[in-house]
N, CA and C atoms as an extended XYZ file, in Angstrom:
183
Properties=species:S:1:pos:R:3:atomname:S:1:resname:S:1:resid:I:1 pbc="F F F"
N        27.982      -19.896       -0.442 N   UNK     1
C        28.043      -18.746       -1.311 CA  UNK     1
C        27.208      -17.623       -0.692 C   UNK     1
N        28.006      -16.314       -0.820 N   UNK     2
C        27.413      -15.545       -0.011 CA  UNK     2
C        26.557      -14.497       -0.683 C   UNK     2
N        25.485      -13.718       -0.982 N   UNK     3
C        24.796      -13.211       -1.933 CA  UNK     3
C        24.525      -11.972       -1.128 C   UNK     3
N        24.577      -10.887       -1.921 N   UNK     4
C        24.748       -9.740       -1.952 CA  UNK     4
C        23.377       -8.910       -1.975 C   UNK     4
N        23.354       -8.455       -0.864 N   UNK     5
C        21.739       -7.735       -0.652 CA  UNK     5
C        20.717       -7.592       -1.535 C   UNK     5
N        21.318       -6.823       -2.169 N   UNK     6
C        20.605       -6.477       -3.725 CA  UNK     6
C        20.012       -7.642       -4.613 C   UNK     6
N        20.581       -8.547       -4.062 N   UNK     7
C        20.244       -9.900       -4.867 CA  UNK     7
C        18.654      -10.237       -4.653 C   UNK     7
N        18.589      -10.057       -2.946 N   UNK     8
C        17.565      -10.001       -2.079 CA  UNK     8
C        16.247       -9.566       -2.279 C   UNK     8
N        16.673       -7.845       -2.976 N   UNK     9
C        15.739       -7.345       -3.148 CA  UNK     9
C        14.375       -7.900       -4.168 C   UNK     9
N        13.011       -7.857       -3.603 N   UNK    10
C        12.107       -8.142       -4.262 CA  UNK    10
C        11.871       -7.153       -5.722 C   UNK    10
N        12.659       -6.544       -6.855 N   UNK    11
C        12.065       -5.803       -7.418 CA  UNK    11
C        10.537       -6.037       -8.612 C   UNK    11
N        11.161       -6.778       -9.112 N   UNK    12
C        10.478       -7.342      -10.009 CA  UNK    12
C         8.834       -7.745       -9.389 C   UNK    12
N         8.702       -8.151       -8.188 N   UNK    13
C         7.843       -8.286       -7.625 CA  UNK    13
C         7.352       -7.253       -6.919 C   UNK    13
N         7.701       -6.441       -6.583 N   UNK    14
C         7.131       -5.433       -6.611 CA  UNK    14
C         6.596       -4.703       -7.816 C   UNK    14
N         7.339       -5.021       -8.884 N   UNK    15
C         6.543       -4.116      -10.218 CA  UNK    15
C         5.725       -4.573      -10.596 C   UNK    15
N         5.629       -5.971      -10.533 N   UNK    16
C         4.577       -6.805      -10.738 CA  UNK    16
C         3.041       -6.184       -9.699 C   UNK    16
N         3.064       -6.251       -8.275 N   UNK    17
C         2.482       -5.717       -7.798 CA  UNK    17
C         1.744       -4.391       -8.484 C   UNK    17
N         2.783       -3.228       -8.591 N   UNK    18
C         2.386       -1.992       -9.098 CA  UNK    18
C         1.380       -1.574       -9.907 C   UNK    18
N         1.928       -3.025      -10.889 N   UNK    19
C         1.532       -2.928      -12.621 CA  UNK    19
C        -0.182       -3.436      -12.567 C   UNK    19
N        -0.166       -4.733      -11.246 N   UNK    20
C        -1.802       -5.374      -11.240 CA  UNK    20
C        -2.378       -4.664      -10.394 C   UNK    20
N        -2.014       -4.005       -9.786 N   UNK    21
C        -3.142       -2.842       -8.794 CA  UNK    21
C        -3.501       -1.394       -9.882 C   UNK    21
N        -2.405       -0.907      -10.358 N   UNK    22
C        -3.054        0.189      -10.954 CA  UNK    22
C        -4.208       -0.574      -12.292 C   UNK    22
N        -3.235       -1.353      -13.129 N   UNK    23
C        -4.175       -1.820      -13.967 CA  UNK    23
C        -5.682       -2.343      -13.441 C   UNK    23
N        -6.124       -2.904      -12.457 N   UNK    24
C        -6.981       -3.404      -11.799 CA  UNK    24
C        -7.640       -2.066      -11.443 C   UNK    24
N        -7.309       -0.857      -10.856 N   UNK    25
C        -8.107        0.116      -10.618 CA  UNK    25
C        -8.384        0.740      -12.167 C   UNK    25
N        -7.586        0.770      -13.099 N   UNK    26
C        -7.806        1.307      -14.166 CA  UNK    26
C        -9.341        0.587      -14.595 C   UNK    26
N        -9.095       -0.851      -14.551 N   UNK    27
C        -9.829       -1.464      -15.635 CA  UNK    27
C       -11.659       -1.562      -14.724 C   UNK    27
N       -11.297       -1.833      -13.221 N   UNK    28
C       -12.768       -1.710      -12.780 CA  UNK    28
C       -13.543       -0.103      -12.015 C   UNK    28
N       -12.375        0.919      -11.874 N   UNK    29
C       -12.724        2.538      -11.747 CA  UNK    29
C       -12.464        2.923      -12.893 C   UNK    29
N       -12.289        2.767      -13.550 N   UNK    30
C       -11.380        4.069      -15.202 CA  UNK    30
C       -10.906        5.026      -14.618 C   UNK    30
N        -9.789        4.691      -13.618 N   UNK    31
C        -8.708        6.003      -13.510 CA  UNK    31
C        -7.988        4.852      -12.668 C   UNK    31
N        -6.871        5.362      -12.796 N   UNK    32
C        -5.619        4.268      -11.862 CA  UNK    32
C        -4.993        5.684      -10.752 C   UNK    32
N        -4.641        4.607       -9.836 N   UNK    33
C        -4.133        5.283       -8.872 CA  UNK    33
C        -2.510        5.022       -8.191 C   UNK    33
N        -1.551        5.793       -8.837 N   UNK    34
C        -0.271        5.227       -8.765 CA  UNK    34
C         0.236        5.403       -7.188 C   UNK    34
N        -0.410        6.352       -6.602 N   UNK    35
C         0.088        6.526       -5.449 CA  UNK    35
C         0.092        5.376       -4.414 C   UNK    35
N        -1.516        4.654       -4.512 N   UNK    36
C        -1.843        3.530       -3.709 CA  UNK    36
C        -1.191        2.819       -4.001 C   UNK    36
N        -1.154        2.631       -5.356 N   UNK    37
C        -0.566        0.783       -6.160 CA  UNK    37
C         1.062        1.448       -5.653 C   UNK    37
N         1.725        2.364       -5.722 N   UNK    38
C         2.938        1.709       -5.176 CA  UNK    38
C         3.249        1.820       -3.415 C   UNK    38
N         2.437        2.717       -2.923 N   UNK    39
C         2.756        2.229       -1.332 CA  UNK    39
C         2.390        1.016       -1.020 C   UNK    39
N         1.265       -0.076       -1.598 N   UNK    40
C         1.076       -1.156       -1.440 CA  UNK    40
C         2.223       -2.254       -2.052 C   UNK    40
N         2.895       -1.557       -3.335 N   UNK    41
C         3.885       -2.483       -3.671 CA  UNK    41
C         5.098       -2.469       -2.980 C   UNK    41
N         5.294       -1.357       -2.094 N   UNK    42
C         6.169       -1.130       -1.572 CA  UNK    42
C         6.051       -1.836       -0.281 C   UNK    42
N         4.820       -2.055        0.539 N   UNK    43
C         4.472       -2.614        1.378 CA  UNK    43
C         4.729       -4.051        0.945 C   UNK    43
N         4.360       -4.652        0.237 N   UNK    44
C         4.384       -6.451       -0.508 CA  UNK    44
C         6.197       -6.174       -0.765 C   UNK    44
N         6.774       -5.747       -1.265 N   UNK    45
C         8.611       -5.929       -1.394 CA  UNK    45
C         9.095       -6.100       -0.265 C   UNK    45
N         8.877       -5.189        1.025 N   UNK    46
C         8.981       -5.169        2.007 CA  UNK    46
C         8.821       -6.695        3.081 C   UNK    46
N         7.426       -6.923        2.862 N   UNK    47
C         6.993       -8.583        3.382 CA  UNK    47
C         7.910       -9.935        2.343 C   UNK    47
N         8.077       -9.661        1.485 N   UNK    48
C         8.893      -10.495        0.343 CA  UNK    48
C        10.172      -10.321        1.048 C   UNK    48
N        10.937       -9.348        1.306 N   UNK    49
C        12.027       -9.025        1.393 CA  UNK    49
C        12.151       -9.886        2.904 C   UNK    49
N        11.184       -9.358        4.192 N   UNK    50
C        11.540       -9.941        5.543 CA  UNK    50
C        11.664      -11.446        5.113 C   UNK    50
N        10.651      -12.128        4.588 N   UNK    51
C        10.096      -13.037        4.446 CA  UNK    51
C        11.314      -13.865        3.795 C   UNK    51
N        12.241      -13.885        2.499 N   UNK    52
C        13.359      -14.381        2.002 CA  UNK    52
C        14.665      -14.310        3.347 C   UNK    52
N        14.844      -13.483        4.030 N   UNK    53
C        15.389      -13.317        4.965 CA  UNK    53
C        15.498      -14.386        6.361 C   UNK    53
N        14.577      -14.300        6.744 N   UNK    54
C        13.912      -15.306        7.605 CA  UNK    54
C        14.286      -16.889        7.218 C   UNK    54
N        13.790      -17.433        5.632 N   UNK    55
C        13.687      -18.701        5.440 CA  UNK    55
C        15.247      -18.578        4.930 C   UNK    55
N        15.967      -17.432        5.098 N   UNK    56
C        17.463      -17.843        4.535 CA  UNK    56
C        18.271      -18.089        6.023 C   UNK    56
N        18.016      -17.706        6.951 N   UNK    57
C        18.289      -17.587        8.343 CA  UNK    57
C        18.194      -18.947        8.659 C   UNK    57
N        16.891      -19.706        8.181 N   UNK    58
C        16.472      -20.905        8.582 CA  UNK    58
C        16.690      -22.028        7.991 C   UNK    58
N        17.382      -21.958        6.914 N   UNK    59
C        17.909      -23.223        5.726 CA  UNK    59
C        19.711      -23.187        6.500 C   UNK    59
N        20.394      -22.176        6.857 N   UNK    60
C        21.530      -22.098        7.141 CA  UNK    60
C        21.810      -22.654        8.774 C   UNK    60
N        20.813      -22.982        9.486 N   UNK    61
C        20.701      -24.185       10.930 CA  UNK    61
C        21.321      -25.084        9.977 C   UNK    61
């Protein structure tokens, strides 16, 4: 069965990301910083994303 890129995509994990970095700067600075928390979540979707890729490459040997 063949699955469709999008399937691929990390989103959810990335929001997840988003949601515990800003909250985490919120709760130990009192100000959140959306800019960081999502280039970093964007960075972590990214490693999620190679990363599902790879071990799908490698179950299909």
């Amino acid at each position: 069965m063949v699955m469709a890129f999008s399937d691929n995509l990390p989103i959810s994990e990335s929001l997840g990301v988003f949601i515990g970095i800003t909250g985490f700067n919120w709760l130990s600075e009192g100000q959140a910083e959306p800019l960081k928390a999502a280039v970093t979540a964007v960075a972590a979707g990214a490693i999620i994303a190679i990363a599902r890729h790879w071990l799908g490459k490698r179950r299909k040997r």
